Coordinates of C-alpha atoms and ligand atoms in Angstrom, one line a residue:
Chain Q
M215 CA -106.4 11.0 -62.8
S216 CA -104.0 11.1 -65.7
I217 CA -100.4 11.6 -66.4
L218 CA -99.7 13.8 -69.4
V219 CA -96.7 13.2 -71.7
Y220 CA -95.2 15.6 -74.2
A221 CA -94.4 13.3 -77.2
D222 CA -92.1 15.5 -79.2
S223 CA -91.6 15.2 -83.0
A224 CA -90.0 17.0 -85.9
N225 CA -90.7 16.8 -89.6
N226 CA -93.7 14.4 -89.1
K227 CA -91.7 12.0 -87.1
L228 CA -92.0 11.2 -83.4
H229 CA -88.6 11.2 -81.6
K230 CA -87.4 8.1 -79.9
S231 CA -87.3 9.9 -76.6
A232 CA -91.0 10.5 -76.9
F233 CA -91.6 6.8 -76.7
E234 CA -89.3 6.6 -73.6
A235 CA -91.3 9.4 -71.9
V236 CA -94.5 7.5 -72.6
S237 CA -93.0 4.3 -71.3
Y238 CA -91.8 6.1 -68.1
A239 CA -95.4 7.5 -67.6
S240 CA -97.0 4.1 -68.0
Q241 CA -94.5 2.4 -65.7
M242 CA -95.3 5.0 -62.9
A243 CA -99.0 5.2 -63.8
D244 CA -100.5 2.7 -61.2
G245 CA -104.0 2.9 -62.6
D246 CA -103.7 6.5 -63.9
Q247 CA -104.5 7.1 -67.5
V248 CA -101.5 8.0 -69.7
V249 CA -102.3 10.8 -72.2
A250 CA -99.7 11.8 -74.7
L251 CA -99.8 15.2 -76.5
V252 CA -98.4 15.6 -80.0
A253 CA -97.9 19.1 -81.3
G254 CA -98.0 19.6 -85.0
E255 CA -98.2 17.1 -87.9
A256 CA -96.7 13.7 -87.1
E257 CA -97.3 10.2 -88.3
G258 CA -97.6 6.9 -86.5
L259 CA -99.3 8.3 -83.4
E260 CA -101.0 5.0 -82.7
S261 CA -97.5 3.5 -82.0
L262 CA -97.5 5.5 -78.8
G263 CA -100.0 2.9 -77.5
K264 CA -97.4 0.2 -77.8
Y265 CA -95.5 1.8 -74.9
G266 CA -98.5 2.4 -72.8
A267 CA -100.4 5.5 -73.9
D268 CA -104.1 5.2 -73.4
K269 CA -104.9 8.3 -75.4
V270 CA -103.1 10.6 -77.8
L271 CA -104.2 14.3 -78.0
H272 CA -103.2 15.6 -81.4
C273 CA -102.9 19.4 -81.5
K274 CA -102.7 20.3 -85.2
D275 CA -102.7 24.0 -84.8
A276 CA -101.0 25.6 -87.8
A277 CA -98.8 27.7 -85.5
L278 CA -97.2 24.4 -84.3
A279 CA -95.7 23.6 -87.7
D280 CA -92.6 25.3 -86.3
F281 CA -91.0 24.5 -83.0
Q282 CA -92.6 27.1 -80.8
P283 CA -91.9 26.3 -77.1
T284 CA -94.3 28.9 -75.6
L285 CA -97.2 27.6 -77.7
I286 CA -96.4 24.0 -77.0
A287 CA -96.4 24.8 -73.3
A288 CA -99.8 26.5 -73.7
A289 CA -101.2 23.4 -75.4
L290 CA -99.8 21.2 -72.6
K291 CA -101.3 23.4 -69.9
A292 CA -104.7 23.3 -71.5
A293 CA -104.4 19.5 -72.0
A294 CA -103.4 19.0 -68.3
E295 CA -106.4 21.0 -67.2
K296 CA -108.8 19.1 -69.5
E297 CA -107.4 15.7 -68.4
G298 CA -107.0 16.5 -64.8
A299 CA -103.2 15.7 -64.9
K300 CA -101.1 16.7 -62.0
T301 CA -97.9 15.1 -63.3
I302 CA -96.4 15.9 -66.7
I303 CA -93.6 13.9 -68.3
F304 CA -91.1 15.2 -70.9
P305 CA -88.1 13.8 -72.7
H306 CA -85.0 15.5 -71.5
D307 CA -83.9 16.2 -75.0
L308 CA -83.6 19.6 -76.7
S309 CA -87.4 19.8 -77.0
G310 CA -88.0 19.0 -73.4
K311 CA -85.2 21.4 -72.2
S312 CA -87.0 24.2 -74.0
V313 CA -90.6 23.5 -73.2
A314 CA -90.6 21.9 -69.7
P315 CA -89.3 25.0 -67.8
I316 CA -91.9 27.3 -69.5
L317 CA -94.7 24.9 -68.5
A318 CA -93.3 24.6 -65.0
A319 CA -93.4 28.4 -64.5
K320 CA -96.8 28.7 -66.0
M321 CA -98.2 25.9 -63.7
D322 CA -96.1 26.9 -60.7
A323 CA -94.8 23.3 -60.8
G324 CA -91.6 21.8 -59.4
L325 CA -89.5 20.4 -62.2
V326 CA -86.9 17.7 -62.0
S327 CA -84.9 17.5 -65.2
G328 CA -82.9 14.5 -66.4
A329 CA -84.6 11.8 -64.3
V330 CA -82.9 8.4 -64.5
A331 CA -85.4 6.3 -62.5
L332 CA -89.1 6.2 -61.7
P333 CA -90.3 8.4 -58.8
D334 CA -90.1 7.0 -55.4
T335 CA -93.3 7.7 -53.5
T336 CA -92.6 6.1 -50.2
D337 CA -91.9 9.4 -48.5
G338 CA -93.3 12.2 -50.7
F339 CA -92.5 12.3 -54.4
V340 CA -88.7 11.9 -54.9
V341 CA -87.0 11.7 -58.3
K342 CA -83.4 10.5 -59.0
K343 CA -81.5 12.6 -61.4
A344 CA -77.8 12.8 -62.5
V345 CA -75.9 15.9 -61.3
F346 CA -72.3 17.1 -61.5
S347 CA -72.1 16.1 -65.2
G348 CA -72.9 12.5 -64.4
K349 CA -70.4 12.3 -61.5
A350 CA -73.3 11.8 -58.9
F351 CA -77.0 11.5 -58.5
A352 CA -79.4 13.7 -56.5
H353 CA -82.7 12.5 -55.0
T354 CA -85.0 15.5 -55.5
K355 CA -88.3 15.9 -53.8
I356 CA -91.1 17.8 -55.5
N357 CA -93.3 19.6 -53.0
S358 CA -95.7 21.4 -55.4
E359 CA -99.2 20.4 -56.4
Y360 CA -98.2 20.0 -60.0
R361 CA -95.1 18.1 -60.9
I362 CA -93.0 17.9 -64.0
I363 CA -90.3 15.3 -64.7
S364 CA -88.1 15.2 -67.8
V365 CA -86.6 11.8 -68.5
M366 CA -83.0 11.4 -69.5
P367 CA -82.7 9.6 -72.9
N368 CA -81.7 6.0 -72.8
S369 CA -82.1 5.7 -69.0
I370 CA -85.4 4.0 -68.8
E371 CA -86.1 0.6 -70.3
K372 CA -88.8 1.1 -72.9
K373 CA -91.3 -1.6 -71.8
E374 CA -93.8 -2.6 -74.3
N375 CA -97.2 -2.3 -72.7
E376 CA -99.4 -2.8 -75.6
K377 CA -102.6 -0.7 -75.5
S378 CA -104.6 0.6 -78.4
A379 CA -104.4 4.3 -77.9
T380 CA -107.3 6.4 -79.0
I381 CA -106.4 9.4 -81.0
E382 CA -108.3 12.6 -80.4
E383 CA -107.9 15.9 -82.1
F384 CA -107.2 18.6 -79.6
S385 CA -107.3 22.4 -79.9
A386 CA -106.8 25.2 -77.4
D387 CA -106.1 28.9 -77.4
L388 CA -102.4 28.9 -77.7
G389 CA -101.8 32.6 -77.9
S390 CA -99.2 33.9 -80.3
S391 CA -95.4 33.8 -80.6
R392 CA -93.0 36.5 -81.7
L393 CA -90.5 34.0 -82.8
Q394 CA -90.2 33.3 -86.5
V395 CA -88.4 30.3 -87.9
K396 CA -86.5 31.2 -91.1
E397 CA -84.5 28.2 -91.9
Q398 CA -84.1 24.6 -90.7
K399 CA -81.1 22.3 -91.1
M400 CA -81.8 18.8 -90.0
E401 CA -78.8 16.5 -89.5
E402 CA -78.3 13.9 -92.1
A403 CA -77.4 11.2 -89.7
D404 CA -80.1 8.5 -89.6
L405 CA -79.7 8.3 -85.9
P406 CA -79.3 11.4 -83.7
L407 CA -76.4 10.9 -81.3
T408 CA -78.5 11.5 -78.2
E409 CA -80.9 8.8 -79.2
A410 CA -78.4 6.2 -80.3
E411 CA -78.0 3.0 -78.2
K412 CA -74.5 2.4 -79.6
V413 CA -71.9 5.0 -80.3
V414 CA -68.4 4.7 -81.9
S415 CA -66.3 7.7 -81.0
A416 CA -62.8 8.8 -81.9
G417 CA -60.3 11.4 -80.9
R418 CA -57.1 13.1 -81.8
G419 CA -55.3 9.7 -81.8
L420 CA -56.8 9.2 -85.3
K421 CA -54.3 11.9 -86.6
G422 CA -56.6 13.4 -89.3
P423 CA -60.1 13.5 -90.8
E424 CA -59.0 11.3 -93.7
N425 CA -58.8 8.4 -91.3
W426 CA -62.4 8.4 -90.2
G427 CA -63.4 5.9 -92.9
M428 CA -62.7 3.0 -90.6
I429 CA -64.6 4.6 -87.7
E430 CA -67.7 5.1 -90.0
D431 CA -67.3 1.5 -91.2
L432 CA -67.2 0.2 -87.6
A433 CA -70.2 2.3 -86.7
K434 CA -72.1 1.1 -89.7
A435 CA -71.3 -2.6 -89.0
L436 CA -72.5 -2.2 -85.4
G437 CA -75.6 -0.1 -86.2
A438 CA -74.0 2.7 -84.1
A439 CA -73.9 6.5 -84.4
T440 CA -70.5 8.3 -84.6
A441 CA -69.1 10.9 -82.1
C442 CA -65.8 12.6 -81.4
S443 CA -63.8 14.5 -78.8
R444 CA -63.7 18.2 -78.6
P445 CA -60.4 19.0 -80.3
V446 CA -61.5 16.9 -83.3
A447 CA -64.6 19.0 -83.7
D448 CA -62.6 22.2 -83.0
M449 CA -60.2 21.3 -85.8
D450 CA -63.2 20.7 -88.1
W451 CA -62.2 17.1 -88.6
R452 CA -65.8 16.2 -87.7
P453 CA -69.0 18.2 -87.6
H454 CA -69.7 20.0 -84.3
H455 CA -72.9 18.0 -83.5
E456 CA -70.7 15.0 -83.0
H457 CA -68.7 16.6 -80.1
V458 CA -69.5 14.9 -76.8
G459 CA -68.4 16.0 -73.4
Q460 CA -69.0 18.7 -71.0
T461 CA -69.2 21.4 -73.6
G462 CA -70.7 19.2 -76.2
V463 CA -73.6 16.8 -75.9
A464 CA -74.0 14.4 -73.1
I465 CA -75.0 10.9 -74.1
R466 CA -76.0 7.7 -72.3
P467 CA -75.8 4.9 -74.8
N468 CA -75.7 1.2 -73.9
L469 CA -72.3 0.9 -75.6
Y470 CA -69.7 3.6 -76.0
I471 CA -66.5 2.7 -77.9
A472 CA -63.8 5.4 -77.5
I473 CA -60.9 5.1 -80.0
G474 CA -57.8 7.3 -79.7
I475 CA -59.4 9.4 -76.9
S476 CA -57.3 10.0 -73.8
G477 CA -60.3 10.3 -71.4
A478 CA -60.0 13.8 -70.0
I479 CA -62.4 14.6 -67.3
Q480 CA -64.3 17.0 -69.5
H481 CA -64.8 14.3 -72.1
L482 CA -65.9 11.8 -69.5
A483 CA -68.5 14.2 -68.2
G484 CA -70.5 13.6 -71.4
V485 CA -70.1 9.9 -71.7
N486 CA -69.6 8.4 -68.2
Q487 CA -73.2 7.4 -67.9
S488 CA -72.9 5.0 -70.8
K489 CA -73.7 1.4 -69.7
V490 CA -70.7 -0.2 -71.2
I491 CA -67.5 1.6 -72.2
V492 CA -64.8 0.2 -74.5
V493 CA -61.5 2.0 -74.8
I494 CA -59.0 1.4 -77.6
N495 CA -55.8 3.3 -77.1
N496 CA -52.1 2.6 -77.8
D497 CA -51.1 4.1 -74.4
P498 CA -51.7 1.6 -71.6
E499 CA -51.5 4.6 -69.2
A500 CA -54.4 6.5 -70.9
P501 CA -56.7 7.7 -68.1
F502 CA -59.8 6.5 -70.0
F503 CA -58.9 2.8 -69.1
K504 CA -59.9 3.7 -65.5
S505 CA -63.5 4.2 -66.6
A506 CA -63.6 1.4 -69.1
D507 CA -65.4 -2.0 -68.9
Y508 CA -63.4 -3.4 -71.7
G509 CA -60.0 -2.2 -73.1
I510 CA -57.7 -3.0 -75.9
V511 CA -54.2 -1.6 -75.7
G512 CA -53.2 -1.3 -79.3
D513 CA -52.8 0.8 -82.4
A514 CA -56.2 2.0 -83.7
F515 CA -55.0 1.6 -87.3
D516 CA -54.4 -2.1 -86.6
V517 CA -57.3 -2.9 -84.2
V518 CA -60.2 -1.1 -85.8
P519 CA -60.0 -2.7 -89.2
K520 CA -60.0 -6.1 -87.5
L521 CA -63.1 -5.1 -85.6
V522 CA -64.8 -4.0 -88.7
E523 CA -64.1 -7.3 -90.4
A524 CA -65.4 -9.3 -87.4
A525 CA -68.5 -7.1 -86.9
K526 CA -69.4 -7.5 -90.6
S527 CA -69.1 -11.3 -90.4
M528 CA -71.3 -11.3 -87.3
N529 CA -74.1 -9.4 -89.0
L530 CA -74.6 -6.9 -86.1
D531 CA -75.9 -4.0 -88.1
S532 CA -79.6 -4.9 -87.7
N533 CA -79.8 -2.7 -84.6
A534 CA -80.5 -5.6 -82.3
Chain H
M148 CA -79.7 47.9 -75.3
K149 CA -80.1 47.0 -71.6
I150 CA -78.8 43.5 -71.1
L151 CA -79.1 41.2 -68.1
V152 CA -76.8 38.2 -67.9
C153 CA -77.6 35.5 -65.3
I154 CA -74.5 34.0 -63.8
S155 CA -74.4 31.0 -61.5
K156 CA -71.5 29.7 -59.5
A157 CA -70.2 26.2 -60.2
P158 CA -67.5 23.9 -59.0
D159 CA -64.5 23.8 -61.2
T160 CA -64.8 20.9 -63.7
T161 CA -62.0 19.0 -62.2
A162 CA -63.3 19.2 -58.7
K163 CA -63.7 16.0 -56.7
I164 CA -67.3 15.3 -56.0
A165 CA -68.0 14.2 -52.5
F166 CA -70.8 14.6 -49.9
T167 CA -71.1 15.1 -46.2
D168 CA -73.7 15.0 -43.5
N169 CA -75.0 11.6 -44.4
N170 CA -74.9 12.4 -48.2
T171 CA -77.1 15.4 -47.9
Q172 CA -74.6 18.2 -48.5
F173 CA -72.1 18.8 -51.3
D174 CA -68.6 18.8 -49.8
T175 CA -67.1 22.1 -50.8
N176 CA -63.9 21.4 -49.0
G177 CA -61.0 22.2 -51.3
V178 CA -63.4 22.9 -54.2
Q179 CA -62.5 25.8 -56.5
F180 CA -65.6 27.7 -57.7
I181 CA -65.9 29.3 -61.1
I182 CA -68.6 31.1 -63.1
N183 CA -70.7 28.4 -64.8
P184 CA -68.8 28.1 -68.1
Y185 CA -71.8 28.6 -70.4
D186 CA -72.7 31.8 -68.5
E187 CA -69.2 33.2 -68.6
W188 CA -67.9 32.1 -72.0
Y189 CA -71.1 32.5 -74.0
A190 CA -73.8 34.5 -72.3
L191 CA -71.6 37.2 -70.7
V192 CA -69.2 37.6 -73.7
K193 CA -72.2 37.8 -76.1
G194 CA -73.8 40.4 -74.0
L195 CA -70.6 42.5 -74.0
E196 CA -70.2 42.1 -77.8
I197 CA -73.7 43.4 -78.3
K198 CA -73.1 46.4 -76.0
E199 CA -69.8 47.1 -77.8
A200 CA -71.5 47.1 -81.2
Q201 CA -74.6 49.2 -80.3
G202 CA -74.2 50.7 -76.9
G203 CA -76.1 50.1 -73.7
S204 CA -75.2 48.3 -70.5
V205 CA -74.5 44.8 -69.2
T206 CA -75.7 43.9 -65.7
V207 CA -74.9 40.5 -64.2
I208 CA -77.2 39.0 -61.7
N209 CA -76.7 36.1 -59.3
V210 CA -79.0 34.5 -56.8
G211 CA -76.7 33.4 -54.0
K212 CA -75.0 34.2 -50.7
A213 CA -72.1 36.4 -50.0
D214 CA -69.5 33.7 -50.7
N215 CA -70.4 34.2 -54.4
D216 CA -69.0 37.7 -54.5
P217 CA -65.6 36.8 -55.8
T218 CA -67.2 34.9 -58.6
I219 CA -69.4 37.9 -59.4
R220 CA -66.4 40.2 -59.3
K221 CA -64.8 38.1 -62.0
A222 CA -67.7 38.8 -64.3
L223 CA -67.2 42.5 -63.6
A224 CA -63.5 42.1 -64.5
I225 CA -64.4 40.6 -67.8
G226 CA -66.4 43.7 -68.6
A227 CA -69.9 43.8 -67.1
D228 CA -70.9 47.3 -65.9
D229 CA -72.5 46.4 -62.6
A230 CA -73.8 43.4 -60.7
V231 CA -76.7 42.4 -58.6
R232 CA -76.8 39.6 -56.0
I233 CA -80.1 38.5 -54.7
D234 CA -79.2 37.3 -51.2
A235 CA -80.8 33.8 -51.1
E236 CA -79.8 30.1 -51.4
P237 CA -80.7 29.1 -55.0
T238 CA -81.8 25.6 -54.1
D239 CA -84.8 25.4 -56.5
A240 CA -84.8 26.6 -60.1
L241 CA -88.4 28.0 -60.0
Y242 CA -87.5 30.0 -56.9
T243 CA -84.3 31.3 -58.6
A244 CA -86.2 32.2 -61.8
K245 CA -88.9 34.1 -59.8
Q246 CA -86.2 36.2 -58.1
I247 CA -84.4 37.0 -61.4
A248 CA -87.7 37.7 -63.3
K249 CA -88.9 40.1 -60.7
Y250 CA -85.7 42.1 -61.0
A251 CA -85.7 42.0 -64.8
K252 CA -89.3 43.2 -64.9
E253 CA -88.8 46.1 -62.5
N254 CA -85.7 47.2 -64.4
N255 CA -87.0 46.8 -67.9
F256 CA -84.2 44.8 -69.6
D257 CA -84.3 44.4 -73.4
L258 CA -82.5 41.1 -73.3
V259 CA -81.9 38.4 -70.6
L260 CA -79.1 36.0 -71.4
C261 CA -78.5 32.7 -69.5
G262 CA -76.3 29.7 -70.0
K263 CA -77.8 26.6 -71.4
E264 CA -77.4 24.7 -68.1
T265 CA -75.4 24.8 -64.9
I266 CA -72.7 22.1 -64.8
D267 CA -73.5 21.2 -61.2
Y268 CA -77.2 20.6 -61.1
N269 CA -77.6 20.3 -64.9
G270 CA -81.0 21.7 -64.8
S271 CA -81.6 23.6 -68.1
Q272 CA -84.5 25.2 -66.2
V273 CA -83.9 28.7 -65.1
G274 CA -83.8 30.5 -68.5
G275 CA -87.1 29.1 -69.7
M276 CA -88.8 29.8 -66.4
I277 CA -87.7 33.4 -66.5
A278 CA -89.1 33.8 -70.0
A279 CA -92.4 32.3 -69.0
I280 CA -92.8 34.5 -66.0
L281 CA -92.0 37.6 -68.1
D282 CA -94.2 36.4 -70.9
Q283 CA -91.4 36.7 -73.4
P284 CA -90.1 34.3 -76.1
F285 CA -87.5 31.8 -75.0
I286 CA -84.7 30.8 -77.4
S287 CA -82.9 27.8 -75.9
N288 CA -79.5 26.4 -76.8
A289 CA -78.5 29.3 -79.1
S290 CA -75.2 28.8 -80.8
K291 CA -75.1 32.1 -82.9
M292 CA -76.7 35.4 -82.7
E293 CA -76.6 38.6 -84.7
M294 CA -78.3 41.8 -83.5
D295 CA -79.4 44.6 -85.7
G296 CA -81.0 47.2 -83.5
N297 CA -83.7 45.4 -81.6
K298 CA -83.9 42.6 -84.2
A299 CA -82.0 39.3 -83.6
T300 CA -81.2 36.5 -85.9
V301 CA -80.4 33.5 -83.8
Q302 CA -79.2 30.0 -84.6
R303 CA -80.5 27.5 -82.1
D304 CA -80.1 23.8 -81.7
I305 CA -83.3 21.8 -81.8
Q306 CA -83.7 18.0 -81.4
G307 CA -82.2 16.5 -84.6
G308 CA -80.9 19.7 -86.1
K309 CA -80.5 23.5 -86.1
E310 CA -82.8 26.4 -86.9
V311 CA -82.3 30.0 -87.8
I312 CA -85.0 32.2 -86.2
E313 CA -85.8 35.8 -86.0
V314 CA -87.1 37.6 -82.9
E315 CA -87.3 41.1 -81.6
T316 CA -86.4 42.2 -78.1
P317 CA -87.4 41.7 -75.4
F318 CA -86.7 38.0 -75.1
V319 CA -84.8 35.5 -73.0
L320 CA -82.0 33.3 -74.5
S321 CA -79.9 30.4 -73.3
A322 CA -76.4 30.3 -74.7
A323 CA -74.5 27.2 -75.9
K324 CA -71.1 26.7 -77.5
G325 CA -70.4 28.8 -80.5
M326 CA -72.1 32.0 -79.3
A327 CA -68.8 33.8 -78.5
E328 CA -65.2 33.3 -77.7
A329 CA -64.2 33.2 -74.0
R330 CA -62.4 36.3 -72.8
I331 CA -59.7 36.4 -70.1
P332 CA -59.9 39.4 -67.8
N333 CA -56.9 41.7 -68.1
M334 CA -55.3 43.7 -65.3
R335 CA -57.2 46.9 -66.1
G336 CA -60.5 44.9 -65.9
I337 CA -59.6 43.4 -62.6
M338 CA -58.7 46.8 -61.2
A339 CA -61.9 48.4 -62.5
A340 CA -64.0 45.5 -61.1
R341 CA -63.1 46.5 -57.6
T342 CA -65.0 49.7 -57.8
K343 CA -67.9 48.7 -60.0
P344 CA -71.2 48.5 -58.1
L345 CA -72.3 45.1 -56.7
N346 CA -75.7 45.6 -55.2
V347 CA -77.1 43.1 -52.8
I348 CA -80.9 42.9 -52.6
E349 CA -83.3 41.0 -50.5
P350 CA -85.2 38.1 -52.1
A351 CA -88.9 38.3 -52.7
E352 CA -91.2 35.9 -50.9
A353 CA -91.4 32.6 -52.9
E354 CA -91.8 28.9 -52.2
N355 CA -89.2 26.2 -53.1
A356 CA -91.0 23.8 -55.4
T357 CA -88.3 21.2 -55.1
E358 CA -85.6 20.2 -52.6
I359 CA -82.7 17.8 -52.8
V360 CA -83.1 15.2 -50.0
S361 CA -79.9 13.2 -50.6
Y362 CA -77.0 12.5 -53.0
E363 CA -75.5 9.3 -54.2
L364 CA -72.2 8.5 -55.9
P365 CA -72.4 6.0 -58.8
P366 CA -71.1 2.5 -58.0
A367 CA -67.4 2.2 -58.6
K368 CA -66.5 0.8 -62.0
G369 CA -65.2 -2.8 -61.8
D370 CA -61.8 -3.4 -63.3
C371 CA -61.3 -3.0 -66.9
K372 CA -61.2 -6.3 -68.8
Y373 CA -58.4 -6.3 -71.3
I374 CA -58.5 -8.0 -74.6
D375 CA -55.4 -8.7 -76.6
A376 CA -54.9 -6.5 -79.6
D377 CA -54.1 -9.5 -81.8
N378 CA -57.4 -11.0 -80.8
A379 CA -59.6 -7.9 -81.3
A380 CA -62.6 -9.9 -82.5
E381 CA -62.9 -11.4 -79.1
L382 CA -64.2 -8.0 -77.9
L383 CA -67.3 -8.4 -80.0
E384 CA -68.0 -11.8 -78.6
L385 CA -67.8 -10.4 -75.1
L386 CA -70.0 -7.5 -76.0
R387 CA -72.6 -9.8 -77.4
N388 CA -72.5 -12.7 -74.9
E389 CA -71.3 -11.1 -71.7
A390 CA -72.3 -7.5 -71.8
K391 CA -75.2 -8.1 -74.1
V392 CA -75.1 -4.7 -75.8
I393 CA -74.8 -5.8 -79.4
Ligands
FAD99 C1 -63.4 23.7 -69.8 C2 -63.1 22.6 -70.7 C3 -64.1 22.0 -71.4 C4 -63.8 20.9 -72.2 N1 -64.9 20.2 -72.8 C5 -64.6 19.1 -73.5 C6 -65.6 18.3 -74.1 O1 -66.8 18.6 -74.0 N2 -65.3 17.2 -74.8 C7 -64.0 16.8 -75.0 O2 -63.8 15.7 -75.6 N3 -63.0 17.5 -74.5 C8 -63.3 18.7 -73.8 N4 -62.2 19.4 -73.3 C9 -60.9 19.0 -73.7 C10 -60.3 17.9 -72.9 O3 -59.7 18.4 -71.7 C11 -59.2 17.1 -73.7 O4 -58.2 18.1 -74.1 C12 -59.8 16.4 -74.9 O5 -60.9 15.6 -74.6 C13 -58.7 15.6 -75.5 O6 -59.2 15.0 -76.7 P1 -58.6 13.6 -77.3 O7 -58.7 12.6 -76.2 O8 -59.2 13.4 -78.6 O9 -57.0 14.0 -77.6 P2 -55.7 13.7 -76.7 O10 -55.8 14.1 -75.3 O11 -54.6 14.3 -77.5 O12 -55.7 12.1 -76.8 C14 -55.4 11.4 -77.9 C15 -55.3 9.9 -77.4 O13 -55.1 9.1 -78.5 C16 -54.2 8.1 -78.2 N5 -53.5 7.6 -79.5 C17 -52.6 8.3 -80.2 N6 -52.3 7.5 -81.3 C18 -53.1 6.4 -81.3 C19 -53.2 5.3 -82.1 N7 -52.5 5.1 -83.2 N8 -54.1 4.3 -81.7 C20 -54.8 4.4 -80.6 N9 -54.7 5.5 -79.7 C21 -53.9 6.5 -80.1 C22 -53.2 8.7 -77.3 O14 -52.6 7.8 -76.5 C23 -54.1 9.7 -76.5 O15 -54.6 9.0 -75.3 C24 -62.5 20.5 -72.5 C25 -61.5 21.2 -71.9 C26 -61.7 22.2 -71.0 C27 -60.6 22.9 -70.3
AMP100 N1 -78.3 31.1 -58.8 C1 -78.4 31.6 -60.1 N2 -78.2 32.9 -60.2 C2 -78.2 33.5 -61.4 N3 -78.4 32.8 -62.6 C3 -78.6 31.5 -62.5 C4 -78.6 30.8 -61.2 N4 -78.8 29.5 -61.4 C5 -79.0 29.4 -62.8 N5 -78.8 30.6 -63.4 C6 -78.9 30.8 -64.9 O1 -79.7 29.9 -65.5 C7 -79.0 29.0 -66.4 C8 -79.5 27.6 -66.4 O2 -79.4 27.1 -65.1 P1 -80.0 25.7 -64.6 O3 -81.5 25.8 -64.9 O4 -79.7 25.6 -63.2 O5 -79.3 24.7 -65.5 C9 -77.5 29.2 -65.9 O6 -76.6 28.9 -67.0 C10 -77.5 30.6 -65.5 O7 -77.4 31.5 -66.6

């Protein structure tokens, strides 16, 4: 038996969440073979072996040069049939959110999206996932013959489980797609927000876009990505893709530093699954302190420059 | 253009989340229900904009029991022409998608619009499943769309960036922030909604592929550890040596 993993990529590069999905599969494998499928051109496929892939199927079909969810689902279905895989693992990133439901319907498989732990098989096949925007968890049982799980980014420890993955070319009849990609705008950030392990975020307390220099400096010194609250994105102080919260992106970094953000419930919905939360706010009554692990009551314009200094002298930017 | 908008019911974002019956049921006591924000603000309003620009109709569909009717009426008040409720508990996404897809197929919609996810179960599942069952393209996380006849130019979020794509109807789309501006129902809309048709239909036979067996609340946060502002650098020491996150 095998477990199939969709290792997603863009512009020749595997996403970090692809490695997490492979690691998830290898941690649940229990003797099963872990097979990763890569759709379209991508480099460094052998590195999937480092996290436990036994085999990589590389589907280089020219139609997969663009992100074509229906065709990727067709490739995965063919691969699952060829490899005898009953369980398919996805990253719960924007690729997984698009492809996993298509495959689930095509295979008549139960899908649990956003898993935060390995399946519990003591009584059936039960997967824990976050619900109510991170305010609770649900244990969901999959009753179908085929099962699909998409794994929440940053929720599974990426265990190195060195194997030398064999790489095989794979082709299948993918059908065709009516969707044509005209233009692509990739973000310039080196580190997409959802994949970042450390995030420095700031809100309306910063007063204006001209004050973001120190936020960027702190992020750089810590090797972190930057984020912001909704009003900040709405006022165009920061780009929209940085907006975290219920209406923006949900993130789950190891470290979330919130500066000049009050901690409204809709903001918390996007960040409350962070492992460690630091709040810097000049109002000791700011609601965010209730969700914080560490807090500094103080003026951001005074505290942040000090942190930048200290972080620089500690050489923390190596992404430890 | 015949447009179908899928709306689900969700607890208001400020609702207190608690469970009963040995953590197997969501405690709806005192909870206010709303239309799932992505469905209302983006999918529904976008559907109405398309109809206003080029004619046609907007039908809203919900899989749920009779207690959803007030939520469905709100969608009618915002401007949908009619509503359909498939009378079943939507406990599994695939089950829900099969119900909606069957109705969509039988009634030949040009466009099916969903929200990008529900804010209660956070699935991001139903839209893609409907598309797959209908054998139509699925455009997920769309943040802009322009329609010219049956041709759509859509901006969608993909992992690490954005794309502009072109596609012709029929297709299924899930809507994210940016698609449209939320509308508030006015008095006339609310009055009109009372007499607009809300058809209740029986579900088709289908299995539930998944079921929730129990819920769990996250462990309560320990107390916040405060660091003096004059000693800000100490924070970094704690993050490195105590929390071990840097
Ligand atoms: C349906 C809905 C969905 C929403 N979705 C989101 C979402 O996805 N994401 C989101 O973020 N919001 C969302 N919101 C908005 C949310 O309710 C809050 O309004 C918003 O998060 C507040 O942003 P803020 O904390 O930056 O600003 P404010 O609430 O204005 O807070 C600014 C904070 O900065 C502090 N401050 C001021 N000066 C300083 C200083 N010199 N030094 C340090 N601190 C200082 C203040 O004490 C205050 O706590 C949503 C709202 C609704 C109704
Ligand atoms: N019970 C339901 N009835 C109608 N539409 C639904 C239902 N559940 C989900 N949807 C639609 O599918 C989208 C995605 O839902 P989900 O997969 O549950 O995150 C929602 O934003 C709705 O547009």
